[in-house]
Coordinates of C-alpha atoms and ligand atoms in Angstrom, one line a residue:
M10 CA 28.6 147.7 55.2
N11 CA 31.7 148.3 57.4
K12 CA 34.5 150.2 55.8
I13 CA 38.3 150.5 56.3
V14 CA 39.8 153.9 55.9
F15 CA 43.4 154.4 54.9
I16 CA 44.8 157.5 56.5
D17 CA 48.4 158.7 55.8
S18 CA 50.9 161.5 55.3
I19 CA 52.9 159.8 52.6
T20 CA 53.5 160.5 48.9
N21 CA 50.8 159.8 46.3
D22 CA 52.9 157.0 44.8
E23 CA 53.4 155.3 48.1
R24 CA 49.6 155.6 48.9
T25 CA 48.7 154.1 45.5
Q26 CA 51.0 151.1 46.2
W27 CA 49.6 150.5 49.7
I28 CA 46.0 150.7 48.5
Q29 CA 46.7 148.3 45.6
L30 CA 48.4 145.7 47.8
L31 CA 45.7 146.1 50.6
N32 CA 42.9 145.6 48.0
E33 CA 44.5 142.5 46.7
A34 CA 45.0 141.0 50.2
L35 CA 41.6 142.1 51.6
S36 CA 39.4 141.5 48.6
E37 CA 36.2 141.2 50.7
E38 CA 36.8 144.5 52.4
H39 CA 35.9 148.0 51.3
I40 CA 39.0 150.1 51.6
V41 CA 38.6 153.8 51.1
L42 CA 40.5 157.1 51.4
P43 CA 39.1 159.8 53.7
E44 CA 37.9 161.9 50.7
Q45 CA 35.8 158.9 49.6
V46 CA 33.9 158.9 52.9
G47 CA 31.0 161.3 52.9
E48 CA 29.7 162.8 56.1
E49 CA 26.6 160.6 55.9
T50 CA 28.8 157.4 55.9
V51 CA 31.5 158.2 58.5
H52 CA 29.7 155.9 61.0
E53 CA 30.4 152.9 58.6
V54 CA 34.2 153.1 59.2
D55 CA 35.3 150.8 62.0
I56 CA 38.9 150.2 61.1
A57 CA 41.7 152.6 60.1
I58 CA 44.9 151.4 58.5
V59 CA 47.4 154.2 59.0
A60 CA 50.8 155.4 57.8
N61 CA 52.0 158.2 60.0
P62 CA 48.6 160.0 60.0
Q63 CA 47.6 163.3 61.6
P64 CA 46.0 161.8 64.8
E65 CA 43.1 164.3 64.8
D66 CA 42.0 162.9 61.4
L67 CA 40.8 159.8 63.3
L68 CA 38.3 161.8 65.3
R69 CA 36.0 162.0 62.2
Y70 CA 34.9 158.4 62.5
P71 CA 32.6 157.9 65.5
N72 CA 32.5 154.0 65.3
L73 CA 36.3 153.5 64.8
R74 CA 37.4 150.6 67.0
L75 CA 40.8 149.4 65.6
V76 CA 43.7 151.5 64.3
Q77 CA 46.3 149.4 62.6
S78 CA 49.6 151.1 61.8
V79 CA 51.8 150.0 59.0
W80 CA 54.8 151.4 60.9
A81 CA 56.4 150.0 64.1
G82 CA 56.9 153.4 65.8
V83 CA 53.5 154.9 66.9
E84 CA 54.5 157.5 69.6
K85 CA 52.6 160.3 67.9
L86 CA 49.4 158.3 67.9
V87 CA 49.9 157.1 71.4
S88 CA 50.3 160.6 72.8
A89 CA 47.2 161.7 70.9
L90 CA 45.1 158.7 72.1
R91 CA 46.2 159.5 75.7
S92 CA 45.1 163.1 75.4
Q93 CA 41.9 164.8 76.6
E94 CA 40.7 165.2 73.0
F95 CA 40.5 161.4 72.6
S96 CA 39.1 160.6 76.0
R97 CA 35.7 159.6 74.7
V98 CA 37.1 157.5 71.8
Q99 CA 37.0 153.8 72.3
V100 CA 39.8 152.8 69.9
R101 CA 42.7 150.4 70.2
L102 CA 46.0 150.8 68.4
A103 CA 48.0 147.9 66.9
R104 CA 51.5 148.7 65.5
L105 CA 53.2 146.8 62.8
E106 CA 55.0 143.7 64.2
D107 CA 56.8 142.1 61.3
T108 CA 59.5 139.5 61.5
Q109 CA 61.0 140.9 58.3
L110 CA 61.3 144.3 60.0
S111 CA 63.1 142.7 63.0
I112 CA 65.5 140.9 60.6
S113 CA 66.2 144.2 58.8
M114 CA 67.0 145.9 62.1
A115 CA 69.2 143.1 63.3
E116 CA 71.2 143.3 60.0
S117 CA 71.6 147.1 60.5
V118 CA 72.7 146.6 64.1
L119 CA 75.3 144.0 63.1
A120 CA 76.5 146.1 60.1
W121 CA 77.0 149.3 62.1
T122 CA 78.4 147.4 65.1
L123 CA 81.1 146.0 62.8
Y124 CA 81.6 149.4 61.3
L125 CA 82.5 150.8 64.7
Q126 CA 84.4 147.7 65.9
R127 CA 86.6 147.6 62.8
N128 CA 87.4 151.3 62.8
M129 CA 85.7 151.9 59.5
S130 CA 84.8 155.5 60.3
K131 CA 88.5 156.2 61.0
Y132 CA 89.7 154.5 57.8
V133 CA 87.2 156.8 55.9
G134 CA 89.0 159.8 57.4
Q135 CA 92.4 158.3 56.8
Q136 CA 91.6 157.8 53.1
T137 CA 90.6 161.5 52.8
A138 CA 93.9 162.5 54.4
K139 CA 95.8 159.9 52.3
K140 CA 97.1 158.5 55.5
W141 CA 98.4 154.8 55.7
L142 CA 98.0 153.7 59.3
Q143 CA 97.0 150.2 60.5
L144 CA 94.8 150.5 63.7
P145 CA 94.6 147.8 66.3
N146 CA 92.0 145.1 65.6
I147 CA 89.8 144.0 68.5
N148 CA 88.1 140.6 68.1
S149 CA 84.3 140.6 68.6
K150 CA 84.5 138.3 71.7
H151 CA 86.3 141.2 73.5
V152 CA 83.7 143.8 72.5
R153 CA 81.0 144.7 75.0
V154 CA 77.8 145.5 73.1
S155 CA 74.7 146.7 75.1
I156 CA 71.2 147.2 73.8
L157 CA 68.6 149.5 75.3
G158 CA 65.3 147.6 74.8
A159 CA 64.8 144.0 74.2
G160 CA 61.5 143.9 72.4
K161 CA 60.8 142.7 68.9
L162 CA 63.8 144.5 67.4
G163 CA 66.2 144.2 70.3
L164 CA 65.8 140.5 70.7
A165 CA 66.3 139.8 67.0
S166 CA 69.4 142.0 67.1
L167 CA 70.8 140.2 70.2
E168 CA 70.3 136.8 68.5
L169 CA 72.3 137.9 65.4
L170 CA 75.1 139.4 67.5
K171 CA 75.3 136.2 69.5
K172 CA 76.6 134.5 66.4
L173 CA 79.8 136.6 66.6
D174 CA 80.4 136.0 70.3
Y175 CA 80.1 139.6 71.4
Q176 CA 79.8 140.2 75.2
L177 CA 76.1 141.1 75.2
S178 CA 73.9 143.1 77.7
C179 CA 70.5 144.6 77.5
W180 CA 68.3 147.0 79.5
T181 CA 64.5 146.8 79.7
R182 CA 61.6 148.0 81.9
S183 CA 60.8 144.6 83.3
N184 CA 63.0 142.0 84.8
K185 CA 63.7 139.0 82.5
Q186 CA 66.1 136.0 81.9
L187 CA 67.8 135.9 78.6
D188 CA 70.2 133.2 77.4
S189 CA 73.8 134.4 77.0
V190 CA 72.8 138.1 77.6
N191 CA 73.5 140.0 80.8
H192 CA 70.2 141.7 81.7
F193 CA 69.7 145.0 83.5
Y194 CA 66.7 147.1 84.6
G195 CA 65.9 150.2 86.6
V196 CA 68.1 153.3 86.8
A197 CA 70.8 151.5 88.9
G198 CA 70.8 148.7 86.2
L199 CA 71.2 151.3 83.5
K200 CA 74.2 152.9 85.2
A201 CA 75.8 149.4 85.8
M202 CA 75.3 148.4 82.2
L203 CA 76.5 151.6 80.6
A204 CA 79.7 151.5 82.8
Q205 CA 80.6 148.2 81.1
T206 CA 79.7 149.0 77.4
D207 CA 81.9 149.6 74.4
I208 CA 79.1 150.0 71.9
L209 CA 75.6 151.1 73.0
I210 CA 72.6 150.6 70.7
N211 CA 69.3 152.3 71.4
L212 CA 66.2 150.4 70.4
L213 CA 63.8 151.8 72.9
P214 CA 60.4 153.1 71.9
L215 CA 59.8 156.9 72.5
T216 CA 57.6 157.3 75.6
S217 CA 57.3 159.9 78.3
E218 CA 59.9 157.8 80.3
T219 CA 62.4 157.4 77.5
H220 CA 62.2 161.0 76.1
R221 CA 65.8 162.5 76.5
L222 CA 66.8 159.5 78.6
L223 CA 70.3 159.6 77.1
D224 CA 71.4 163.0 78.5
K225 CA 74.8 164.3 79.6
E226 CA 74.7 162.5 82.9
K227 CA 73.8 159.1 81.5
L228 CA 76.0 159.3 78.5
A229 CA 78.9 160.1 80.9
W230 CA 78.2 156.7 82.6
L231 CA 79.7 155.1 79.4
P232 CA 83.4 154.5 79.5
L233 CA 85.8 156.8 77.8
G234 CA 86.0 156.0 74.1
S235 CA 82.7 154.2 73.9
K236 CA 80.4 154.4 70.8
L237 CA 76.7 155.0 70.3
I238 CA 74.2 153.7 67.7
N239 CA 70.7 155.3 67.8
F240 CA 68.2 153.4 65.6
S241 CA 64.9 153.9 67.4
R242 CA 63.9 157.6 67.9
G243 CA 66.0 160.8 67.9
S244 CA 64.3 162.4 70.9
I245 CA 65.5 159.6 73.2
V246 CA 69.0 161.3 73.0
N247 CA 69.7 164.8 74.1
T248 CA 71.6 165.9 70.9
S249 CA 73.4 168.9 72.3
D250 CA 74.6 166.7 75.3
L251 CA 75.8 164.0 72.8
I252 CA 77.7 166.6 70.7
E253 CA 79.3 167.9 73.9
L254 CA 80.5 164.4 74.9
I255 CA 81.7 163.7 71.4
N256 CA 83.7 167.0 71.2
K257 CA 85.2 166.3 74.6
G258 CA 86.3 162.9 73.3
H259 CA 84.3 160.9 75.9
I260 CA 82.2 159.3 73.2
A261 CA 84.4 158.3 70.2
H262 CA 81.7 158.0 67.5
A263 CA 77.9 158.0 67.0
V264 CA 75.9 156.4 64.2
L265 CA 72.5 158.2 64.1
D266 CA 69.6 157.0 61.9
V267 CA 66.9 159.0 63.7
F268 CA 66.6 162.7 64.6
D269 CA 64.4 165.2 66.5
Q270 CA 63.5 166.6 63.1
E271 CA 63.5 164.5 59.9
P272 CA 64.8 165.0 57.3
L273 CA 67.7 166.4 59.3
P274 CA 67.9 170.1 58.5
E275 CA 70.7 171.2 56.2
D276 CA 72.1 173.6 58.8
S277 CA 72.4 170.9 61.5
E278 CA 75.9 170.8 62.9
L279 CA 75.6 167.0 63.1
W280 CA 76.2 166.7 59.3
S281 CA 79.8 168.0 59.4
N282 CA 81.0 166.3 62.6
P283 CA 83.5 163.7 61.5
K284 CA 82.7 161.6 64.6
I285 CA 79.1 161.3 63.7
T286 CA 77.7 159.1 60.9
I287 CA 74.3 160.2 59.6
L288 CA 71.8 157.8 58.1
P289 CA 68.4 158.9 56.6
H290 CA 66.1 156.7 58.8
I291 CA 66.9 153.5 56.9
S292 CA 67.8 150.9 59.6
A293 CA 64.6 149.0 59.3
P294 CA 62.2 150.2 56.6
T295 CA 58.7 148.7 56.3
N296 CA 58.5 146.0 53.7
K297 CA 55.1 146.7 52.1
K298 CA 54.5 143.1 50.9
T299 CA 55.2 141.4 54.3
A300 CA 53.4 144.2 56.1
V301 CA 50.3 143.9 54.0
K302 CA 50.2 140.2 54.6
I303 CA 50.3 140.7 58.4
V304 CA 47.8 143.5 58.4
A305 CA 45.4 141.4 56.2
E306 CA 45.7 138.4 58.6
T307 CA 45.0 140.7 61.5
I308 CA 41.9 142.2 60.0
I309 CA 40.5 138.9 58.8
A310 CA 40.9 137.4 62.3
Y311 CA 39.3 140.6 63.8
R312 CA 36.3 140.4 61.4
K313 CA 35.7 136.6 61.3
E314 CA 36.7 135.6 64.9
Q315 CA 36.4 138.9 66.7
K316 CA 40.1 138.4 67.6
W317 CA 41.9 141.5 68.7
P318 CA 45.6 141.8 67.7
E319 CA 48.2 142.6 70.3
C320 CA 47.6 146.3 71.0
V321 CA 49.7 149.1 72.4
D322 CA 49.4 149.6 76.2
L323 CA 48.5 153.3 76.3
S324 CA 49.4 153.6 79.9
L325 CA 53.0 152.4 79.2
G326 CA 53.2 154.2 75.9
Y327 CA 54.4 151.2 73.8
Ligands
NAP410 P1 58.9 146.7 71.5 O1 58.7 145.3 71.0 O2 57.7 147.4 72.1 O3 60.0 146.7 72.6 C1 60.3 147.8 73.4 C2 61.4 147.4 74.4 O4 61.8 148.6 75.1 C3 61.0 146.4 75.5 O5 62.1 145.5 75.8 C4 60.7 147.3 76.7 O6 60.9 146.6 77.9 C5 61.7 148.4 76.5 N1 61.3 149.6 77.2 C6 60.2 150.3 77.0 N2 60.1 151.4 77.9 C7 61.2 151.2 78.7 C8 61.7 152.0 79.8 N3 61.0 153.1 80.2 N4 62.8 151.5 80.4 C9 63.5 150.4 80.0 N5 63.1 149.7 78.9 C10 61.9 150.1 78.3 O7 59.5 147.7 70.4 P2 60.3 147.2 69.1 O8 59.4 146.6 68.1 O9 61.5 146.5 69.5 O10 60.7 148.7 68.5 C11 61.4 149.7 69.2 C12 61.4 151.0 68.5 O11 62.2 151.0 67.3 C13 60.0 151.4 68.0 O12 59.2 152.0 69.0 C14 60.3 152.5 66.9 O13 60.4 153.8 67.5 C15 61.8 152.1 66.5 N6 61.9 151.7 65.1 C16 62.8 152.3 64.3 C17 62.9 151.9 62.9 C18 64.0 152.6 62.0 O14 64.0 152.3 60.8 N7 64.8 153.4 62.5 C19 62.1 150.9 62.4 C20 61.2 150.3 63.2 C21 61.1 150.7 64.6 P3 60.0 145.3 78.4 O15 60.6 144.2 77.6 O16 60.3 145.2 79.9 O17 58.6 145.6 78.1

């Protein structure tokens, strides 16, 4: 009998919750933890459901065909699957694509765009200093908001931002036509878009192409006084370059939800910079109930109809 192994690096409580929900949704399947698979039965495992696993743990299962992540970001797995170590492994990787996750991200994008637009970070500072000062209010239809990436999360965010009439732009790898959104691609397109941006939101996946994309040179393409929101992956931004541009006053404020190292170390200078807002990776958390429903539907379609889910293109890295 084929087995599904659940591989993770999460807390025991979290693991118990996932296993319970998965067992309820996939009652015909045999879902096991790695320690429940003896060496004589490793060949029975053909699917892995994973929550931020150590990629090398997958190598134990010679007949593994499908790896289904319960997280949307899978860059660690992608880089392992592209490595020499995995060259003989015939496995495909599906990441979590959940409408509920896209809605959560769109809500976060709107909330923090409004935070920056309505000077909330400055009012926090003014309250601390007991300072009564009314700052100019700029209506959303005069605010230029640009999103890096228009995939599942970027498109949902653009749709929500449209309702407030922002001047919207986005930048992607391929050319596309989007309703009421200026579209840019390529390096020249990135430069042109950043030059006309008040609030920049990063929703790109972390790949070899996007790693440290936002460095000193590119951040300086933004106009004086612009603001940054990073909600996808910390390593897409060069943090020391960002701090330099913030300290120079070129970038007025940054809202960061993701970092090179998480949790953000206590001695990081980011914590105490008044022009940086730190969030603990909460812009779009996985909703276990909706995620399990999607994962179960994927696995049932794979088993009963041999239907593969949409999988990550390892050559592109996302
Ligand atoms: P997605 O559907 O795969 O979309 C990726 C987008 O990025 C696409 O529009 C793609 O362009 C664009 N892109 C990729 N490489 C590019 C490049 N080199 N140059 C320009 N554009 C490029 O991804 P998603 O579901 O929207 O998720 C994005 C990321 O958000 C995830 O990878 C994950 O890291 C992060 N995330 C964060 C949280 C959180 O709580 N902070 C939660 C979930 C996900 P094309 O349209 O041309 O393909």
